[in-house]
Amino acid sequence: MDSSSSFFFVAFLLLLYISQVPAQRKTFDVTRYGANPHGKSDNTKAFYNVWKEACQSDGQNVILIPKGIFLLGPMIFKGPCKGPISFRIRGVLKAPTDESSRHLDHWISFQYLDRLNINGGGSLDGHGTSAWPYNNCNKDPHCKALPVSIRFDFVTNSRINHISSIDSKNSHFNIFQCSNMILDRIRIRAPGNSPNTDGIHLSNSNNIQISNSEISTGDDCIAMLPGSKNINIFNVTCGPGHGISIGSLGGSPNEQDVAGITVKNCDLKDTLNGVRIKTWAQSYPSSVYNLTFEHINVENVSNPIIIDQQYCPNKTCEEGASKVKISDVRFRNIRGTSGTKVAVNLQCSKGIPCEKIELRDINLAYIGAGGPAISSCSNVHGVAYGQEHPPSCI
């Protein structure tokens, strides 16, 4: 090889090497774009400018929210972006309290993103106390819902970890049409009497993990709605709240099925329910199947194990049997204390009974008036194994 050929060969190898080296990570500090960390002014414009630049920059970029208090108006972080984006939240984001902010479905929304990472140990304060008095959905079925603190729509291959959400106006997290997400070391906190402050709502989403988290709220700690598939929940502490729920289901036509749910190694304390499946009394047809609830500890939980196919919170539902098919559900090694005498309450549809329901090693005690805990079943087909306290009704 002559000297000229050698030069071009070496140059080719160098270009090949450079093309394979990952683009350098760049950090976008919101304070360098005019964000005020003293909690005195709206930072929406500064955050928008940071997002616009970071999203369109090559490489694995980091948006840094440093220590401090940042007021932030309603915000949509919309992709797709040129590369992965990380939000490192070290400070506190505070939601607005003005009336106009109550008329949107979100405070912070992430849309059409791949490889999103949110971490940093910071928190998001939804300022729910400013909006809860305006929640009249328990009286008005046509009410307009208050904004969710964080919405994830069409987000894939992402990780949310080590952040806190405080006092959401509505649900804390809403996950819709997402796949391959991990939520780990999440702390959610709202008073037990705060209205509709569900911890994590999932719907039409696949392959979601929720782990090592603490949820204290005024509604369901975790609610899995139609289209929730392959959801893995473990090492979650729930309470106060309404427990970990499947549903409600059957409220709309053409709902997607719920399937492949595992809830394991969780602790529930002072909640209205433990593990629950709920479908509307008069419902559209759909199916829920392949569910496992195991190694669950409950303390003073009113309904530790419950299937409710006559769900009607407003008492104005039409009479009729649920058309949601429930099958292949396993309740295993659920132990602790019930806040009511009926510790196992399986009320299935008389039109489509529950099938393949398994109770295994249930040990639930009730020490209130009226004697020991009991089970109550209706329209249930299944089996019971091991110790059963209270005695199985299957």
mmCIF file of C-alpha atoms in Angstrom:
data_model
loop_
_atom_site.group_PDB
_atom_site.id
_atom_site.type_symbol
_atom_site.label_atom_id
_atom_site.label_comp_id
_atom_site.label_asym_id
_atom_site.label_seq_id
_atom_site.Cartn_x
_atom_site.Cartn_y
_atom_site.Cartn_z
ATOM 1 C CA MET A 1 0.000 0.000 0.000
ATOM 2 C CA ASP A 2 1.555 3.375 -1.021
ATOM 3 C CA SER A 3 1.641 6.392 1.303
ATOM 4 C CA SER A 4 -1.394 8.007 -0.333
ATOM 5 C CA SER A 5 -3.522 4.884 0.121
ATOM 6 C CA SER A 6 -2.317 4.521 3.718
ATOM 7 C CA PHE A 7 -3.368 8.088 4.491
ATOM 8 C CA PHE A 8 -6.878 7.617 3.131
ATOM 9 C CA PHE A 9 -7.242 4.249 4.928
ATOM 10 C CA VAL A 10 -6.245 5.803 8.273
ATOM 11 C CA ALA A 11 -8.577 8.736 7.619
ATOM 12 C CA PHE A 12 -11.427 6.305 6.882
ATOM 13 C CA LEU A 13 -10.818 4.435 10.162
ATOM 14 C CA LEU A 14 -10.762 7.734 12.071
ATOM 15 C CA LEU A 15 -14.073 8.851 10.543
ATOM 16 C CA LEU A 16 -15.579 5.444 11.294
ATOM 17 C CA TYR A 17 -14.466 5.720 14.934
ATOM 18 C CA ILE A 18 -15.855 9.240 15.283
ATOM 19 C CA SER A 19 -19.202 8.167 13.818
ATOM 20 C CA GLN A 20 -19.486 5.426 16.443
ATOM 21 C CA VAL A 21 -18.670 7.609 19.473
ATOM 22 C CA PRO A 22 -21.906 8.681 21.237
ATOM 23 C CA ALA A 23 -22.695 12.372 21.027
ATOM 24 C CA GLN A 24 -21.570 14.265 24.116
ATOM 25 C CA ARG A 25 -24.194 14.809 26.795
ATOM 26 C CA LYS A 26 -25.196 18.422 27.259
ATOM 27 C CA THR A 27 -26.825 19.909 30.351
ATOM 28 C CA PHE A 28 -29.456 22.639 30.025
ATOM 29 C CA ASP A 29 -29.792 24.483 33.352
ATOM 30 C CA VAL A 30 -33.176 26.237 33.412
ATOM 31 C CA THR A 31 -31.768 29.130 35.471
ATOM 32 C CA ARG A 32 -29.461 30.012 32.570
ATOM 33 C CA TYR A 33 -32.554 30.526 30.448
ATOM 34 C CA GLY A 34 -34.127 32.962 32.885
ATOM 35 C CA ALA A 35 -35.956 30.636 35.287
ATOM 36 C CA ASN A 36 -36.344 32.145 38.760
ATOM 37 C CA PRO A 37 -35.681 29.684 41.624
ATOM 38 C CA HIS A 38 -37.198 31.890 44.344
ATOM 39 C CA GLY A 39 -40.859 31.020 43.813
ATOM 40 C CA LYS A 40 -41.834 34.561 42.852
ATOM 41 C CA SER A 41 -42.456 34.520 39.100
ATOM 42 C CA ASP A 42 -43.873 32.286 36.377
ATOM 43 C CA ASN A 43 -41.163 30.252 34.652
ATOM 44 C CA THR A 44 -43.248 28.760 31.837
ATOM 45 C CA LYS A 45 -41.495 30.713 29.049
ATOM 46 C CA ALA A 46 -38.029 29.798 30.307
ATOM 47 C CA PHE A 47 -38.948 26.100 30.538
ATOM 48 C CA TYR A 48 -40.425 26.226 27.041
ATOM 49 C CA ASN A 49 -37.204 27.715 25.624
ATOM 50 C CA VAL A 50 -35.089 25.096 27.385
ATOM 51 C CA TRP A 51 -37.275 22.288 26.073
ATOM 52 C CA LYS A 52 -37.243 23.597 22.509
ATOM 53 C CA GLU A 53 -33.456 23.693 22.403
ATOM 54 C CA ALA A 54 -32.813 20.440 24.281
ATOM 55 C CA CYS A 55 -35.358 18.448 22.288
ATOM 56 C CA GLN A 56 -33.826 19.512 18.981
ATOM 57 C CA SER A 57 -30.219 18.913 20.050
ATOM 58 C CA ASP A 58 -28.398 15.715 19.178
ATOM 59 C CA GLY A 59 -27.144 13.484 21.955
ATOM 60 C CA GLN A 60 -28.370 12.467 25.375
ATOM 61 C CA ASN A 61 -29.390 15.801 26.848
ATOM 62 C CA VAL A 62 -30.177 16.709 30.450
ATOM 63 C CA ILE A 63 -32.572 19.425 31.571
ATOM 64 C CA LEU A 64 -31.540 20.474 35.072
ATOM 65 C CA ILE A 65 -33.953 22.017 37.562
ATOM 66 C CA PRO A 66 -31.582 22.897 40.435
ATOM 67 C CA LYS A 67 -32.413 23.497 44.083
ATOM 68 C CA GLY A 68 -35.057 26.136 44.592
ATOM 69 C CA ILE A 69 -38.768 26.746 44.066
ATOM 70 C CA PHE A 70 -39.943 27.173 40.487
ATOM 71 C CA LEU A 71 -43.474 28.371 39.705
ATOM 72 C CA LEU A 72 -44.580 26.698 36.488
ATOM 73 C CA GLY A 73 -47.789 27.158 34.548
ATOM 74 C CA PRO A 74 -49.460 24.446 32.447
ATOM 75 C CA MET A 75 -46.783 22.939 30.232
ATOM 76 C CA ILE A 76 -46.626 20.374 27.419
ATOM 77 C CA PHE A 77 -43.264 18.766 26.672
ATOM 78 C CA LYS A 78 -43.973 17.349 23.242
ATOM 79 C CA GLY A 79 -41.771 15.159 21.074
ATOM 80 C CA PRO A 80 -40.450 13.434 19.202
ATOM 81 C CA CYS A 81 -36.952 14.641 20.073
ATOM 82 C CA LYS A 82 -33.638 13.985 18.339
ATOM 83 C CA GLY A 83 -32.347 11.921 21.257
ATOM 84 C CA PRO A 84 -33.055 10.799 24.823
ATOM 85 C CA ILE A 85 -34.027 13.504 27.294
ATOM 86 C CA SER A 86 -33.422 13.451 31.057
ATOM 87 C CA PHE A 87 -35.157 15.765 33.515
ATOM 88 C CA ARG A 88 -33.045 16.079 36.659
ATOM 89 C CA ILE A 89 -35.410 17.687 39.160
ATOM 90 C CA ARG A 90 -33.565 18.695 42.319
ATOM 91 C CA GLY A 91 -35.815 21.544 43.354
ATOM 92 C CA VAL A 92 -39.561 22.007 43.739
ATOM 93 C CA LEU A 93 -41.954 22.712 40.883
ATOM 94 C CA LYS A 94 -45.083 24.537 42.044
ATOM 95 C CA ALA A 95 -48.371 24.527 40.140
ATOM 96 C CA PRO A 96 -50.450 27.674 39.604
ATOM 97 C CA THR A 97 -53.506 28.389 41.719
ATOM 98 C CA ASP A 98 -55.409 30.773 39.411
ATOM 99 C CA GLU A 99 -58.848 29.823 38.106
ATOM 100 C CA SER A 100 -57.772 29.461 34.459
ATOM 101 C CA SER A 101 -55.341 26.680 35.374
ATOM 102 C CA ARG A 102 -58.240 24.573 36.682
ATOM 103 C CA HIS A 103 -59.836 24.218 33.239
ATOM 104 C CA LEU A 104 -57.136 22.078 31.596
ATOM 105 C CA ASP A 105 -56.640 18.320 31.821
ATOM 106 C CA HIS A 106 -52.997 18.664 32.845
ATOM 107 C CA TRP A 107 -50.460 20.680 34.717
ATOM 108 C CA ILE A 108 -47.373 19.007 33.183
ATOM 109 C CA SER A 109 -47.734 16.769 30.144
ATOM 110 C CA PHE A 110 -45.137 14.617 28.343
ATOM 111 C CA GLN A 111 -46.195 13.494 24.858
ATOM 112 C CA TYR A 112 -44.729 11.365 22.040
ATOM 113 C CA LEU A 113 -41.359 10.762 23.672
ATOM 114 C CA ASP A 114 -38.952 7.839 23.650
ATOM 115 C CA ARG A 115 -36.254 7.215 26.289
ATOM 116 C CA LEU A 116 -37.470 9.869 28.710
ATOM 117 C CA ASN A 117 -35.812 9.847 32.128
ATOM 118 C CA ILE A 118 -37.103 11.861 35.103
ATOM 119 C CA ASN A 119 -35.154 11.745 38.384
ATOM 120 C CA GLY A 120 -33.238 13.879 40.830
ATOM 121 C CA GLY A 121 -34.985 13.614 44.193
ATOM 122 C CA GLY A 122 -37.069 16.772 43.745
ATOM 123 C CA SER A 123 -40.812 17.236 44.037
ATOM 124 C CA LEU A 124 -43.875 18.531 42.237
ATOM 125 C CA ASP A 125 -46.378 20.471 44.326
ATOM 126 C CA GLY A 126 -49.805 20.481 42.646
ATOM 127 C CA HIS A 127 -51.297 23.029 45.085
ATOM 128 C CA GLY A 128 -54.399 20.887 45.310
ATOM 129 C CA THR A 129 -55.794 22.746 48.311
ATOM 130 C CA SER A 130 -56.555 25.675 46.002
ATOM 131 C CA ALA A 131 -58.747 23.508 43.756
ATOM 132 C CA TRP A 132 -60.324 20.739 45.844
ATOM 133 C CA PRO A 133 -63.278 22.947 46.934
ATOM 134 C CA TYR A 134 -64.230 23.211 43.236
ATOM 135 C CA ASN A 135 -64.442 19.436 42.773
ATOM 136 C CA ASN A 136 -68.149 18.656 42.519
ATOM 137 C CA CYS A 137 -67.949 15.493 40.429
ATOM 138 C CA ASN A 138 -69.626 13.478 43.169
ATOM 139 C CA LYS A 139 -72.748 15.614 42.601
ATOM 140 C CA ASP A 140 -72.484 16.614 38.931
ATOM 141 C CA PRO A 141 -71.880 13.743 36.434
ATOM 142 C CA HIS A 142 -71.110 16.368 33.749
ATOM 143 C CA CYS A 143 -68.456 18.120 35.810
ATOM 144 C CA LYS A 144 -65.143 19.138 34.257
ATOM 145 C CA ALA A 145 -62.280 17.289 35.912
ATOM 146 C CA LEU A 146 -59.462 19.214 37.523
ATOM 147 C CA PRO A 147 -55.957 18.958 36.004
ATOM 148 C CA VAL A 148 -53.745 15.916 36.502
ATOM 149 C CA SER A 149 -50.317 16.793 37.883
ATOM 150 C CA ILE A 150 -48.309 14.755 35.345
ATOM 151 C CA ARG A 151 -49.633 13.122 32.190
ATOM 152 C CA PHE A 152 -47.643 10.677 30.080
ATOM 153 C CA ASP A 153 -49.194 10.141 26.634
ATOM 154 C CA PHE A 154 -47.520 7.942 23.999
ATOM 155 C CA VAL A 155 -44.275 7.667 25.982
ATOM 156 C CA THR A 156 -42.046 4.623 25.442
ATOM 157 C CA ASN A 157 -38.908 3.000 26.894
ATOM 158 C CA SER A 158 -38.720 5.449 29.783
ATOM 159 C CA ARG A 159 -37.887 5.577 33.479
ATOM 160 C CA ILE A 160 -39.340 7.801 36.206
ATOM 161 C CA ASN A 161 -37.580 7.438 39.551
ATOM 162 C CA HIS A 162 -36.754 9.190 42.811
ATOM 163 C CA ILE A 163 -39.249 12.052 42.629
ATOM 164 C CA SER A 164 -42.217 13.107 44.755
ATOM 165 C CA SER A 165 -45.691 14.383 43.900
ATOM 166 C CA ILE A 166 -47.577 16.373 46.535
ATOM 167 C CA ASP A 167 -51.224 17.487 46.724
ATOM 168 C CA SER A 168 -52.340 17.020 43.140
ATOM 169 C CA LYS A 169 -55.521 18.790 42.083
ATOM 170 C CA ASN A 170 -56.713 15.537 40.486
ATOM 171 C CA SER A 171 -54.695 12.355 39.858
ATOM 172 C CA HIS A 172 -50.965 12.599 40.451
ATOM 173 C CA PHE A 173 -49.811 10.494 37.472
ATOM 174 C CA ASN A 174 -51.828 9.528 34.394
ATOM 175 C CA ILE A 175 -50.296 7.016 31.970
ATOM 176 C CA PHE A 176 -52.026 6.606 28.603
ATOM 177 C CA GLN A 177 -50.920 4.715 25.498
ATOM 178 C CA CYS A 178 -47.458 4.136 26.962
ATOM 179 C CA SER A 179 -45.194 1.096 26.852
ATOM 180 C CA ASN A 180 -42.028 -0.148 28.511
ATOM 181 C CA MET A 181 -41.957 2.265 31.446
ATOM 182 C CA ILE A 182 -40.513 1.916 34.939
ATOM 183 C CA LEU A 183 -41.738 4.016 37.867
ATOM 184 C CA ASP A 184 -39.445 3.390 40.814
ATOM 185 C CA ARG A 185 -38.929 5.095 44.187
ATOM 186 C CA ILE A 186 -41.914 7.377 43.648
ATOM 187 C CA ARG A 187 -43.437 9.121 46.640
ATOM 188 C CA ILE A 188 -47.001 10.386 46.322
ATOM 189 C CA ARG A 189 -48.679 12.307 49.126
ATOM 190 C CA ALA A 190 -52.134 13.852 49.580
ATOM 191 C CA PRO A 191 -54.592 13.849 52.510
ATOM 192 C CA GLY A 192 -56.934 10.892 52.853
ATOM 193 C CA ASN A 193 -59.957 13.174 52.359
ATOM 194 C CA SER A 194 -58.674 14.897 49.206
ATOM 195 C CA PRO A 195 -61.098 14.256 46.299
ATOM 196 C CA ASN A 196 -60.083 12.127 43.292
ATOM 197 C CA THR A 197 -56.372 12.363 44.025
ATOM 198 C CA ASP A 198 -55.542 8.927 42.630
ATOM 199 C CA GLY A 199 -51.880 8.087 42.827
ATOM 200 C CA ILE A 200 -51.206 6.427 39.461
ATOM 201 C CA HIS A 201 -53.804 5.922 36.696
ATOM 202 C CA LEU A 202 -52.997 3.530 33.856
ATOM 203 C CA SER A 203 -54.967 2.885 30.677
ATOM 204 C CA ASN A 204 -54.250 1.447 27.236
ATOM 205 C CA SER A 205 -50.657 0.839 28.293
ATOM 206 C CA ASN A 206 -48.360 -2.171 28.156
ATOM 207 C CA ASN A 207 -45.305 -3.381 30.065
ATOM 208 C CA ILE A 208 -45.362 -0.953 32.995
ATOM 209 C CA GLN A 209 -43.477 -1.535 36.271
ATOM 210 C CA ILE A 210 -44.307 0.315 39.507
ATOM 211 C CA SER A 211 -41.944 -0.529 42.343
ATOM 212 C CA ASN A 212 -40.410 0.510 45.668
ATOM 213 C CA SER A 213 -42.835 3.399 46.131
ATOM 214 C CA GLU A 214 -44.993 5.024 48.812
ATOM 215 C CA ILE A 215 -48.480 6.282 47.970
ATOM 216 C CA SER A 216 -50.728 8.163 50.405
ATOM 217 C CA THR A 217 -53.759 9.728 48.811
ATOM 218 C CA GLY A 218 -57.512 10.309 48.809
ATOM 219 C CA ASP A 219 -58.484 7.774 46.135
ATOM 220 C CA ASP A 220 -56.987 4.664 44.520
ATOM 221 C CA CYS A 221 -53.266 4.360 45.143
ATOM 222 C CA ILE A 222 -53.009 2.645 41.758
ATOM 223 C CA ALA A 223 -55.899 2.258 39.304
ATOM 224 C CA MET A 224 -55.597 0.040 36.223
ATOM 225 C CA LEU A 225 -58.220 0.997 33.692
ATOM 226 C CA PRO A 226 -59.202 -0.528 30.302
ATOM 227 C CA GLY A 227 -56.278 -1.573 28.118
ATOM 228 C CA SER A 228 -53.841 -2.094 31.009
ATOM 229 C CA LYS A 229 -51.714 -5.107 30.095
ATOM 230 C CA ASN A 230 -48.588 -6.685 31.536
ATOM 231 C CA ILE A 231 -48.414 -4.461 34.611
ATOM 232 C CA ASN A 232 -45.962 -5.473 37.362
ATOM 233 C CA ILE A 233 -46.419 -3.833 40.785
ATOM 234 C CA PHE A 234 -44.206 -4.749 43.733
ATOM 235 C CA ASN A 235 -42.867 -3.304 46.985
ATOM 236 C CA VAL A 236 -45.493 -0.566 47.107
ATOM 237 C CA THR A 237 -46.842 0.880 50.354
ATOM 238 C CA CYS A 238 -50.395 2.254 50.106
ATOM 239 C CA GLY A 239 -52.334 4.226 52.670
ATOM 240 C CA PRO A 240 -54.402 6.158 53.251
ATOM 241 C CA GLY A 241 -56.372 5.724 50.051
ATOM 242 C CA HIS A 242 -58.778 3.373 48.321
ATOM 243 C CA GLY A 243 -56.288 0.576 47.686
ATOM 244 C CA ILE A 244 -54.972 -1.005 44.485
ATOM 245 C CA SER A 245 -57.766 -1.365 41.931
ATOM 246 C CA ILE A 246 -58.579 -2.894 38.598
ATOM 247 C CA GLY A 247 -61.228 -0.652 37.076
ATOM 248 C CA SER A 248 -63.783 0.542 37.038
ATOM 249 C CA LEU A 249 -64.456 -1.381 33.809
ATOM 250 C CA GLY A 250 -67.304 -1.603 31.331
ATOM 251 C CA GLY A 251 -68.300 2.035 31.373
ATOM 252 C CA SER A 252 -67.747 2.639 27.643
ATOM 253 C CA PRO A 253 -68.250 0.622 24.455
ATOM 254 C CA ASN A 254 -65.287 -1.179 22.856
ATOM 255 C CA GLU A 255 -63.032 -1.039 25.880
ATOM 256 C CA GLN A 256 -59.782 -2.968 25.599
ATOM 257 C CA ASP A 257 -59.289 -5.946 27.921
ATOM 258 C CA VAL A 258 -57.228 -5.865 31.106
ATOM 259 C CA ALA A 259 -54.748 -8.750 31.379
ATOM 260 C CA GLY A 260 -51.416 -9.842 32.794
ATOM 261 C CA ILE A 261 -51.467 -7.922 36.092
ATOM 262 C CA THR A 262 -49.190 -8.883 39.009
ATOM 263 C CA VAL A 263 -49.374 -7.147 42.403
ATOM 264 C CA LYS A 264 -46.809 -8.586 44.812
ATOM 265 C CA ASN A 265 -45.111 -7.825 48.147
ATOM 266 C CA CYS A 266 -47.236 -4.758 48.897
ATOM 267 C CA ASP A 267 -48.395 -3.263 52.207
ATOM 268 C CA LEU A 268 -51.746 -1.516 52.660
ATOM 269 C CA LYS A 269 -52.703 0.328 55.829
ATOM 270 C CA ASP A 270 -55.919 2.182 56.760
ATOM 271 C CA THR A 271 -57.303 1.980 53.234
ATOM 272 C CA LEU A 272 -60.894 1.624 52.072
ATOM 273 C CA ASN A 273 -59.978 -1.422 49.967
ATOM 274 C CA GLY A 274 -57.081 -3.783 49.633
ATOM 275 C CA VAL A 275 -56.935 -5.420 46.208
ATOM 276 C CA ARG A 276 -60.076 -4.769 44.189
ATOM 277 C CA ILE A 277 -61.701 -5.488 40.827
ATOM 278 C CA LYS A 278 -64.668 -3.248 40.040
ATOM 279 C CA THR A 279 -67.025 -3.134 37.062
ATOM 280 C CA TRP A 280 -70.056 -0.976 36.461
ATOM 281 C CA ALA A 281 -73.418 -2.443 37.389
ATOM 282 C CA GLN A 282 -74.831 -1.835 33.924
ATOM 283 C CA SER A 283 -71.863 -2.244 31.634
ATOM 284 C CA TYR A 284 -70.586 -2.795 28.131
ATOM 285 C CA PRO A 285 -68.852 -6.123 27.443
ATOM 286 C CA SER A 286 -65.120 -6.615 27.987
ATOM 287 C CA SER A 287 -62.793 -9.044 29.770
ATOM 288 C CA VAL A 288 -60.292 -9.034 32.602
ATOM 289 C CA TYR A 289 -58.082 -12.086 33.119
ATOM 290 C CA ASN A 290 -54.724 -13.453 34.255
ATOM 291 C CA LEU A 291 -54.373 -11.457 37.468
ATOM 292 C CA THR A 292 -52.185 -12.348 40.451
ATOM 293 C CA PHE A 293 -52.325 -10.684 43.870
ATOM 294 C CA GLU A 294 -49.841 -12.302 46.247
ATOM 295 C CA HIS A 295 -47.841 -11.671 49.417
ATOM 296 C CA ILE A 296 -50.007 -8.711 50.414
ATOM 297 C CA ASN A 297 -50.051 -7.406 53.989
ATOM 298 C CA VAL A 298 -53.075 -5.409 55.129
ATOM 299 C CA GLU A 299 -53.664 -3.473 58.345
ATOM 300 C CA ASN A 300 -57.126 -2.142 59.187
ATOM 301 C CA VAL A 301 -58.250 -2.355 55.569
ATOM 302 C CA SER A 302 -62.030 -2.217 55.181
ATOM 303 C CA ASN A 303 -62.307 -4.582 52.190
ATOM 304 C CA PRO A 304 -59.059 -6.565 51.948
ATOM 305 C CA ILE A 305 -60.161 -8.744 48.988
ATOM 306 C CA ILE A 306 -63.058 -7.535 46.878
ATOM 307 C CA ILE A 307 -64.645 -8.128 43.497
ATOM 308 C CA ASP A 308 -67.502 -5.687 42.960
ATOM 309 C CA GLN A 309 -69.463 -6.139 39.729
ATOM 310 C CA GLN A 310 -72.224 -3.848 40.935
ATOM 311 C CA TYR A 311 -69.990 -0.788 41.267
ATOM 312 C CA CYS A 312 -72.140 2.334 41.471
ATOM 313 C CA PRO A 313 -70.591 5.061 43.623
ATOM 314 C CA ASN A 314 -73.297 7.652 42.935
ATOM 315 C CA LYS A 315 -76.223 5.252 43.507
ATOM 316 C CA THR A 316 -77.879 6.373 40.274
ATOM 317 C CA CYS A 317 -76.812 3.480 38.022
ATOM 318 C CA GLU A 318 -79.243 1.506 35.923
ATOM 319 C CA GLU A 319 -80.248 -1.914 37.148
ATOM 320 C CA GLY A 320 -78.663 -4.844 35.335
ATOM 321 C CA ALA A 321 -75.881 -7.403 35.354
ATOM 322 C CA SER A 322 -72.330 -6.492 34.446
ATOM 323 C CA LYS A 323 -71.148 -7.779 31.065
ATOM 324 C CA VAL A 324 -67.469 -7.745 32.014
ATOM 325 C CA LYS A 325 -66.025 -11.276 32.116
ATOM 326 C CA ILE A 326 -63.643 -11.896 35.032
ATOM 327 C CA SER A 327 -61.517 -15.056 34.945
ATOM 328 C CA ASP A 328 -58.192 -16.570 35.993
ATOM 329 C CA VAL A 329 -57.637 -14.472 39.119
ATOM 330 C CA ARG A 330 -55.324 -15.601 41.946
ATOM 331 C CA PHE A 331 -55.408 -14.233 45.507
ATOM 332 C CA ARG A 332 -52.457 -15.765 47.357
ATOM 333 C CA ASN A 333 -50.949 -15.254 50.801
ATOM 334 C CA ILE A 334 -52.939 -12.178 51.769
ATOM 335 C CA ARG A 335 -52.659 -11.558 55.505
ATOM 336 C CA GLY A 336 -53.497 -9.025 58.181
ATOM 337 C CA THR A 337 -56.511 -7.276 59.682
ATOM 338 C CA SER A 338 -59.819 -6.296 58.144
ATOM 339 C CA GLY A 339 -61.672 -3.150 59.148
ATOM 340 C CA THR A 340 -65.012 -4.866 58.417
ATOM 341 C CA LYS A 341 -66.507 -8.254 59.188
ATOM 342 C CA VAL A 342 -66.650 -9.308 55.494
ATOM 343 C CA ALA A 343 -62.937 -9.680 54.797
ATOM 344 C CA VAL A 344 -63.342 -11.585 51.498
ATOM 345 C CA ASN A 345 -66.147 -10.203 49.358
ATOM 346 C CA LEU A 346 -66.540 -11.653 45.854
ATOM 347 C CA GLN A 347 -69.704 -10.326 44.221
ATOM 348 C CA CYS A 348 -69.667 -11.327 40.559
ATOM 349 C CA SER A 349 -72.089 -10.817 37.711
ATOM 350 C CA LYS A 350 -75.170 -13.001 37.662
ATOM 351 C CA GLY A 351 -75.120 -12.739 33.870
ATOM 352 C CA ILE A 352 -71.457 -13.740 33.434
ATOM 353 C CA PRO A 353 -70.137 -15.395 36.625
ATOM 354 C CA CYS A 354 -66.470 -15.181 37.598
ATOM 355 C CA GLU A 355 -64.443 -18.255 36.651
ATOM 356 C CA LYS A 356 -61.106 -19.774 37.719
ATOM 357 C CA ILE A 357 -60.885 -17.732 40.911
ATOM 358 C CA GLU A 358 -58.207 -19.023 43.298
ATOM 359 C CA LEU A 359 -57.924 -18.330 47.024
ATOM 360 C CA ARG A 360 -54.723 -19.677 48.596
ATOM 361 C CA ASP A 361 -53.439 -19.175 52.145
ATOM 362 C CA ILE A 362 -55.698 -16.293 53.153
ATOM 363 C CA ASN A 363 -55.346 -15.175 56.774
ATOM 364 C CA LEU A 364 -57.483 -12.143 57.617
ATOM 365 C CA ALA A 365 -58.694 -11.309 61.110
ATOM 366 C CA TYR A 366 -61.486 -9.020 62.275
ATOM 367 C CA ILE A 367 -61.575 -8.022 65.913
ATOM 368 C CA GLY A 368 -64.567 -5.674 65.837
ATOM 369 C CA ALA A 369 -68.101 -6.236 67.065
ATOM 370 C CA GLY A 370 -70.069 -9.116 65.608
ATOM 371 C CA GLY A 371 -67.547 -11.903 65.794
ATOM 372 C CA PRO A 372 -64.777 -13.160 63.519
ATOM 373 C CA ALA A 373 -64.274 -12.306 59.838
ATOM 374 C CA ILE A 374 -66.410 -13.986 57.191
ATOM 375 C CA SER A 375 -66.377 -14.502 53.425
ATOM 376 C CA SER A 376 -69.198 -13.648 51.053
ATOM 377 C CA CYS A 377 -69.465 -14.960 47.489
ATOM 378 C CA SER A 378 -71.985 -14.652 44.705
ATOM 379 C CA ASN A 379 -71.748 -16.098 41.190
ATOM 380 C CA VAL A 380 -68.161 -17.309 41.681
ATOM 381 C CA HIS A 381 -66.542 -20.485 40.375
ATOM 382 C CA GLY A 382 -63.111 -21.403 41.646
ATOM 383 C CA VAL A 383 -60.987 -23.227 44.217
ATOM 384 C CA ALA A 384 -59.430 -22.615 47.615
ATOM 385 C CA TYR A 385 -56.156 -24.078 48.922
ATOM 386 C CA GLY A 386 -54.189 -24.054 52.153
ATOM 387 C CA GLN A 387 -55.324 -22.177 55.223
ATOM 388 C CA GLU A 388 -58.430 -20.102 54.773
ATOM 389 C CA HIS A 389 -59.265 -17.598 57.498
ATOM 390 C CA PRO A 390 -62.058 -16.696 57.164
ATOM 391 C CA PRO A 391 -63.350 -19.980 55.742
ATOM 392 C CA SER A 392 -63.637 -19.837 51.976
ATOM 393 C CA CYS A 393 -67.043 -19.251 50.381
ATOM 394 C CA ILE A 394 -65.945 -20.701 47.035
#
